[in-house]
PDB file of C-alpha atoms in Angstrom:
ATOM      1  CA  HIS A1095      -9.054   1.659  16.377  1.00  0.00           C
ATOM      2  CA  LEU A1096      -7.499  -1.453  15.165  1.00  0.00           C
ATOM      3  CA  THR A1097      -8.683  -3.354  18.112  1.00  0.00           C
ATOM      4  CA  ASN A1098     -11.615  -4.581  16.254  1.00  0.00           C
ATOM      5  CA  HIS A1099      -9.270  -5.937  13.639  1.00  0.00           C
ATOM      6  CA  LYS A1100      -7.668  -9.338  13.597  1.00  0.00           C
ATOM      7  CA  ASN A1101      -6.801 -10.076  10.031  1.00  0.00           C
ATOM      8  CA  ILE A1102      -4.600  -7.136   9.132  1.00  0.00           C
ATOM      9  CA  LEU A1103      -2.209  -6.350   5.950  1.00  0.00           C
ATOM     10  CA  MET A1104       0.309  -3.667   6.776  1.00  0.00           C
ATOM     11  CA  ILE A1105       2.114  -2.326   3.747  1.00  0.00           C
ATOM     12  CA  THR A1106       4.913   0.642   3.670  1.00  0.00           C
ATOM     13  CA  LEU A1107       5.532   2.645   0.526  1.00  0.00           C
ATOM     14  CA  GLY A1108       9.039   3.423   0.068  1.00  0.00           C
ATOM     15  CA  THR A1109      12.021   2.572  -2.083  1.00  0.00           C
ATOM     16  CA  ASP A1110       9.995  -0.771  -2.440  1.00  0.00           C
ATOM     17  CA  VAL A1111       6.621  -2.015  -1.136  1.00  0.00           C
ATOM     18  CA  GLY A1112       7.155  -3.824   2.384  1.00  0.00           C
ATOM     19  CA  GLY A1113       4.750  -5.675   4.295  1.00  0.00           C
ATOM     20  CA  GLY A1114       3.481  -7.490   7.457  1.00  0.00           C
ATOM     21  CA  ILE A1115       0.458  -9.945   7.814  1.00  0.00           C
ATOM     22  CA  ILE A1116      -1.613 -10.499  10.804  1.00  0.00           C
ATOM     23  CA  ILE A1117      -3.990 -13.399  10.914  1.00  0.00           C
ATOM     24  CA  ASP A1118      -6.207 -14.131  14.006  1.00  0.00           C
ATOM     25  CA  ASN A1119      -4.392 -11.453  15.760  1.00  0.00           C
ATOM     26  CA  ASN A1120      -0.958 -13.193  15.188  1.00  0.00           C
ATOM     27  CA  ILE A1121       1.854 -12.500  12.916  1.00  0.00           C
ATOM     28  CA  TYR A1122       1.942 -14.828   9.980  1.00  0.00           C
ATOM     29  CA  ARG A1123       5.269 -15.354   8.698  1.00  0.00           C
ATOM     30  CA  GLY A1124       4.612 -18.514   6.455  1.00  0.00           C
ATOM     31  CA  THR A1125       6.225 -21.762   6.427  1.00  0.00           C
ATOM     32  CA  HIS A1126       9.645 -20.525   5.972  1.00  0.00           C
ATOM     33  CA  GLY A1127       9.512 -16.872   7.528  1.00  0.00           C
ATOM     34  CA  PHE A1128       8.926 -15.179   4.113  1.00  0.00           C
ATOM     35  CA  ALA A1129       5.320 -14.117   4.442  1.00  0.00           C
ATOM     36  CA  GLY A1130       4.973 -10.454   3.913  1.00  0.00           C
ATOM     37  CA  GLU A1131       6.959  -9.909   1.225  1.00  0.00           C
ATOM     38  CA  VAL A1132       3.993  -8.211  -0.606  1.00  0.00           C
ATOM     39  CA  GLY A1133       6.342  -6.167  -3.063  1.00  0.00           C
ATOM     40  CA  PHE A1134       7.346  -9.219  -4.707  1.00  0.00           C
ATOM     41  CA  GLN A1135       4.064  -9.921  -6.391  1.00  0.00           C
ATOM     42  CA  PHE A1136       3.635  -9.240 -10.206  1.00  0.00           C
ATOM     43  CA  ILE A1137       0.972  -7.238 -11.363  1.00  0.00           C
ATOM     44  CA  ASP A1138       1.953  -5.357 -14.441  1.00  0.00           C
ATOM     45  CA  GLY A1139       3.274  -7.862 -16.657  1.00  0.00           C
ATOM     46  CA  ASN A1140       6.857  -8.429 -15.826  1.00  0.00           C
ATOM     47  CA  LYS A1141       7.057  -5.789 -13.298  1.00  0.00           C
ATOM     48  CA  ARG A1142       6.920  -6.568  -9.286  1.00  0.00           C
ATOM     49  CA  TRP A1143       4.604  -4.451  -7.428  1.00  0.00           C
ATOM     50  CA  GLY A1144       7.282  -3.090  -5.267  1.00  0.00           C
ATOM     51  CA  GLU A1145       8.715  -1.730  -8.512  1.00  0.00           C
ATOM     52  CA  THR A1146       5.467   0.074  -9.709  1.00  0.00           C
ATOM     53  CA  ALA A1147       3.695   0.818  -6.781  1.00  0.00           C
ATOM     54  CA  SER A1148       6.454   2.102  -4.239  1.00  0.00           C
ATOM     55  CA  THR A1149       7.164   5.590  -3.767  1.00  0.00           C
ATOM     56  CA  LYS A1150      10.320   5.396  -5.744  1.00  0.00           C
ATOM     57  CA  GLY A1151       7.971   3.847  -8.415  1.00  0.00           C
ATOM     58  CA  LEU A1152       5.775   6.880  -8.415  1.00  0.00           C
ATOM     59  CA  ILE A1153       9.040   9.188  -9.013  1.00  0.00           C
ATOM     60  CA  GLU A1154      10.040   6.935 -11.783  1.00  0.00           C
ATOM     61  CA  LEU A1155       6.477   6.966 -13.386  1.00  0.00           C
ATOM     62  CA  ILE A1156       6.440  10.768 -13.302  1.00  0.00           C
ATOM     63  CA  LYS A1157      10.067  10.835 -14.843  1.00  0.00           C
ATOM     64  CA  GLU A1158       9.047   8.423 -17.498  1.00  0.00           C
ATOM     65  CA  ARG A1159       5.540  10.063 -18.570  1.00  0.00           C
ATOM     66  CA  ASN A1160       6.621  13.548 -17.823  1.00  0.00           C
ATOM     67  CA  ASN A1161      10.182  13.810 -18.355  1.00  0.00           C
ATOM     68  CA  VAL A1162      10.649  15.781 -15.030  1.00  0.00           C
ATOM     69  CA  GLU A1163      12.340  14.820 -11.713  1.00  0.00           C
ATOM     70  CA  ILE A1164       9.959  15.890  -8.855  1.00  0.00           C
ATOM     71  CA  SER A1165       9.903  15.193  -5.308  1.00  0.00           C
ATOM     72  CA  THR A1166       6.887  13.321  -3.702  1.00  0.00           C
ATOM     73  CA  TYR A1167       5.870  16.636  -2.070  1.00  0.00           C
ATOM     74  CA  ASP A1168       5.844  18.418  -5.238  1.00  0.00           C
ATOM     75  CA  ILE A1169       3.974  15.496  -7.015  1.00  0.00           C
ATOM     76  CA  LEU A1170       0.859  15.497  -4.057  1.00  0.00           C
ATOM     77  CA  ASN A1171       0.888  19.357  -4.424  1.00  0.00           C
ATOM     78  CA  SER A1172       1.042  19.450  -8.147  1.00  0.00           C
ATOM     79  CA  GLN A1173      -1.499  21.238  -9.980  1.00  0.00           C
ATOM     80  CA  ASP A1174      -0.077  19.924 -13.566  1.00  0.00           C
ATOM     81  CA  GLU A1175      -2.810  17.640 -15.288  1.00  0.00           C
ATOM     82  CA  LYS A1176       0.024  15.280 -16.487  1.00  0.00           C
ATOM     83  CA  ILE A1177       1.563  14.785 -12.773  1.00  0.00           C
ATOM     84  CA  ILE A1178      -2.046  14.336 -11.445  1.00  0.00           C
ATOM     85  CA  LYS A1179      -2.886  11.668 -14.014  1.00  0.00           C
ATOM     86  CA  SER A1180       0.496   9.990 -13.337  1.00  0.00           C
ATOM     87  CA  LEU A1181      -0.579  10.061  -9.602  1.00  0.00           C
ATOM     88  CA  ASP A1182      -3.834   8.666 -10.513  1.00  0.00           C
ATOM     89  CA  ILE A1183      -2.102   5.803 -12.326  1.00  0.00           C
ATOM     90  CA  TRP A1184       0.128   5.081  -9.330  1.00  0.00           C
ATOM     91  CA  TYR A1185      -3.043   4.941  -6.816  1.00  0.00           C
ATOM     92  CA  LYS A1186      -4.483   2.464  -9.507  1.00  0.00           C
ATOM     93  CA  LYS A1187      -1.358   0.331  -9.169  1.00  0.00           C
ATOM     94  CA  ILE A1188      -1.532   0.324  -5.526  1.00  0.00           C
ATOM     95  CA  ALA A1189      -5.218  -0.519  -5.318  1.00  0.00           C
ATOM     96  CA  ASN A1190      -4.352  -3.466  -7.941  1.00  0.00           C
ATOM     97  CA  GLY A1191      -2.026  -5.070  -5.533  1.00  0.00           C
ATOM     98  CA  LEU A1192      -4.154  -4.602  -2.443  1.00  0.00           C
ATOM     99  CA  THR A1193      -7.100  -6.169  -4.164  1.00  0.00           C
ATOM    100  CA  ASN A1194      -5.056  -9.137  -4.860  1.00  0.00           C
ATOM    101  CA  PHE A1195      -4.695  -9.505  -0.852  1.00  0.00           C
ATOM    102  CA  ILE A1196      -8.093  -8.655  -0.222  1.00  0.00           C
ATOM    103  CA  VAL A1197      -9.695 -11.423  -2.254  1.00  0.00           C
ATOM    104  CA  SER A1198      -6.871 -13.897  -1.011  1.00  0.00           C
ATOM    105  CA  PHE A1199      -6.880 -13.128   2.443  1.00  0.00           C
ATOM    106  CA  ASN A1200     -10.215 -11.244   3.061  1.00  0.00           C
ATOM    107  CA  PHE A1201      -8.052  -8.793   5.400  1.00  0.00           C
ATOM    108  CA  ASP A1202     -10.526  -6.684   7.458  1.00  0.00           C
ATOM    109  CA  ALA A1203      -8.036  -3.833   7.776  1.00  0.00           C
ATOM    110  CA  ILE A1204      -4.983  -2.802   5.339  1.00  0.00           C
ATOM    111  CA  ILE A1205      -2.795  -0.045   7.012  1.00  0.00           C
ATOM    112  CA  ILE A1206      -0.502   2.116   4.617  1.00  0.00           C
ATOM    113  CA  GLY A1207       2.390   3.677   5.802  1.00  0.00           C
ATOM    114  CA  GLY A1208       5.809   5.022   4.540  1.00  0.00           C
ATOM    115  CA  GLY A1209       6.850   8.631   4.362  1.00  0.00           C
ATOM    116  CA  ILE A1210       4.426   9.578   1.470  1.00  0.00           C
ATOM    117  CA  SER A1211       1.362   8.324   3.423  1.00  0.00           C
ATOM    118  CA  GLU A1212       2.127  11.004   6.195  1.00  0.00           C
ATOM    119  CA  SER A1213       0.946  13.749   3.742  1.00  0.00           C
ATOM    120  CA  GLU A1214      -2.612  14.986   3.920  1.00  0.00           C
ATOM    121  CA  LEU A1215      -2.759  14.916   0.240  1.00  0.00           C
ATOM    122  CA  PHE A1216      -2.035  11.151   0.064  1.00  0.00           C
ATOM    123  CA  ASP A1217      -5.616   9.886  -0.991  1.00  0.00           C
ATOM    124  CA  LEU A1218      -6.630   6.723   0.658  1.00  0.00           C
ATOM    125  CA  ASN A1219     -10.351   7.565  -0.771  1.00  0.00           C
ATOM    126  CA  LYS A1220      -9.058   7.164  -4.402  1.00  0.00           C
ATOM    127  CA  ILE A1221      -7.181   3.969  -3.720  1.00  0.00           C
ATOM    128  CA  THR A1222     -10.505   2.637  -2.124  1.00  0.00           C
ATOM    129  CA  ASP A1223     -12.530   3.694  -5.060  1.00  0.00           C
ATOM    130  CA  TYR A1224     -10.003   1.837  -7.320  1.00  0.00           C
ATOM    131  CA  ILE A1225     -10.197  -1.375  -5.145  1.00  0.00           C
ATOM    132  CA  ASN A1226     -13.970  -1.323  -5.133  1.00  0.00           C
ATOM    133  CA  GLY A1227     -13.792  -1.057  -8.885  1.00  0.00           C
ATOM    134  CA  PHE A1228     -11.698  -4.073  -9.018  1.00  0.00           C
ATOM    135  CA  LEU A1229     -13.646  -6.260  -6.712  1.00  0.00           C
ATOM    136  CA  LEU A1230     -16.335  -8.490  -8.624  1.00  0.00           C
ATOM    137  CA  ILE A1231     -17.677  -9.969  -5.661  1.00  0.00           C
ATOM    138  CA  PRO A1232     -19.983  -7.132  -4.033  1.00  0.00           C
ATOM    139  CA  GLU A1233     -19.520  -8.605  -0.264  1.00  0.00           C
ATOM    140  CA  PHE A1234     -15.959  -7.785  -0.654  1.00  0.00           C
ATOM    141  CA  LYS A1235     -16.474  -4.117  -1.204  1.00  0.00           C
ATOM    142  CA  HIS A1236     -17.372  -3.602   2.301  1.00  0.00           C
ATOM    143  CA  SER A1237     -15.171  -6.291   4.028  1.00  0.00           C
ATOM    144  CA  TYR A1238     -12.067  -4.117   4.628  1.00  0.00           C
ATOM    145  CA  LYS A1239     -11.098  -0.796   5.917  1.00  0.00           C
ATOM    146  CA  LEU A1240      -7.891   1.278   4.606  1.00  0.00           C
ATOM    147  CA  TYR A1241      -5.963   3.098   7.489  1.00  0.00           C
ATOM    148  CA  LYS A1242      -2.779   5.195   7.275  1.00  0.00           C
ATOM    149  CA  ALA A1243      -0.098   4.096   9.819  1.00  0.00           C
ATOM    150  CA  SER A1244      -0.362   6.610  12.638  1.00  0.00           C
ATOM    151  CA  MET A1245       3.350   6.556  12.880  1.00  0.00           C
ATOM    152  CA  GLY A1246       3.724   7.325   9.103  1.00  0.00           C
ATOM    153  CA  ASN A1247       7.379   6.410   7.901  1.00  0.00           C
ATOM    154  CA  ASN A1248       8.459   5.131  11.311  1.00  0.00           C
ATOM    155  CA  ALA A1249       5.357   2.574  11.426  1.00  0.00           C
ATOM    156  CA  ALA A1250       7.790  -0.414   9.835  1.00  0.00           C
ATOM    157  CA  ILE A1251      10.814   0.484  12.581  1.00  0.00           C
ATOM    158  CA  ILE A1252       8.724   0.663  15.385  1.00  0.00           C
ATOM    159  CA  GLY A1253       6.802  -2.492  14.958  1.00  0.00           C
ATOM    160  CA  MET A1254       9.924  -4.526  14.402  1.00  0.00           C
ATOM    161  CA  THR A1255      11.496  -3.155  17.339  1.00  0.00           C
ATOM    162  CA  LYS A1256       8.160  -4.065  19.391  1.00  0.00           C
ATOM    163  CA  ILE A1257       8.533  -7.603  17.861  1.00  0.00           C
ATOM    164  CA  ILE A1258      12.355  -7.744  18.958  1.00  0.00           C
ATOM    165  CA  ASN A1259      11.494  -6.596  22.152  1.00  0.00           C
ATOM    166  CA  ASN A1260       8.992  -9.262  22.804  1.00  0.00           C
ATOM    167  CA  SER A1261      11.235 -11.946  21.488  1.00  0.00           C
ATOM    168  CA  ILE A1262      13.816 -10.866  24.366  1.00  0.00           C
ATOM    169  CA  ASP A1263      11.329 -10.906  27.244  1.00  0.00           C
TER     170      ASP A1263
END
């Protein structure tokens, strides 16, 4: 389903937020090869997006706001209103960073990978709703599509392996 897209942002939610950028069907590496270090943008005052929007950031947010240590599986399955509110804040942080990329690069597809994205309860619709609420130009609201990485937590390593194999040929 990605064959119709040629400008793609791939992010991985894990210990931090990693990324990759494809522009006109080519990997964009930037002038010095550092492009895609998406977790280093600042969205929360003096905090990096990778600190706040990562899965680790979610667990720390829950711990800070609710004084409880809990697994991502239990967070996504929780019926506790305080946990649900914290999860909602986290989705908003993801959307905040993605919005910056949408308005900067006009990506037509954004793929989210990482272990947490494998869950059926990981809510792309909530992220999309927040993004669309942040977008001030109406045309941007229909210019992109969010996807879960079909390889989930293995998406980044499979992609890197493909790049390495292609460079050896």
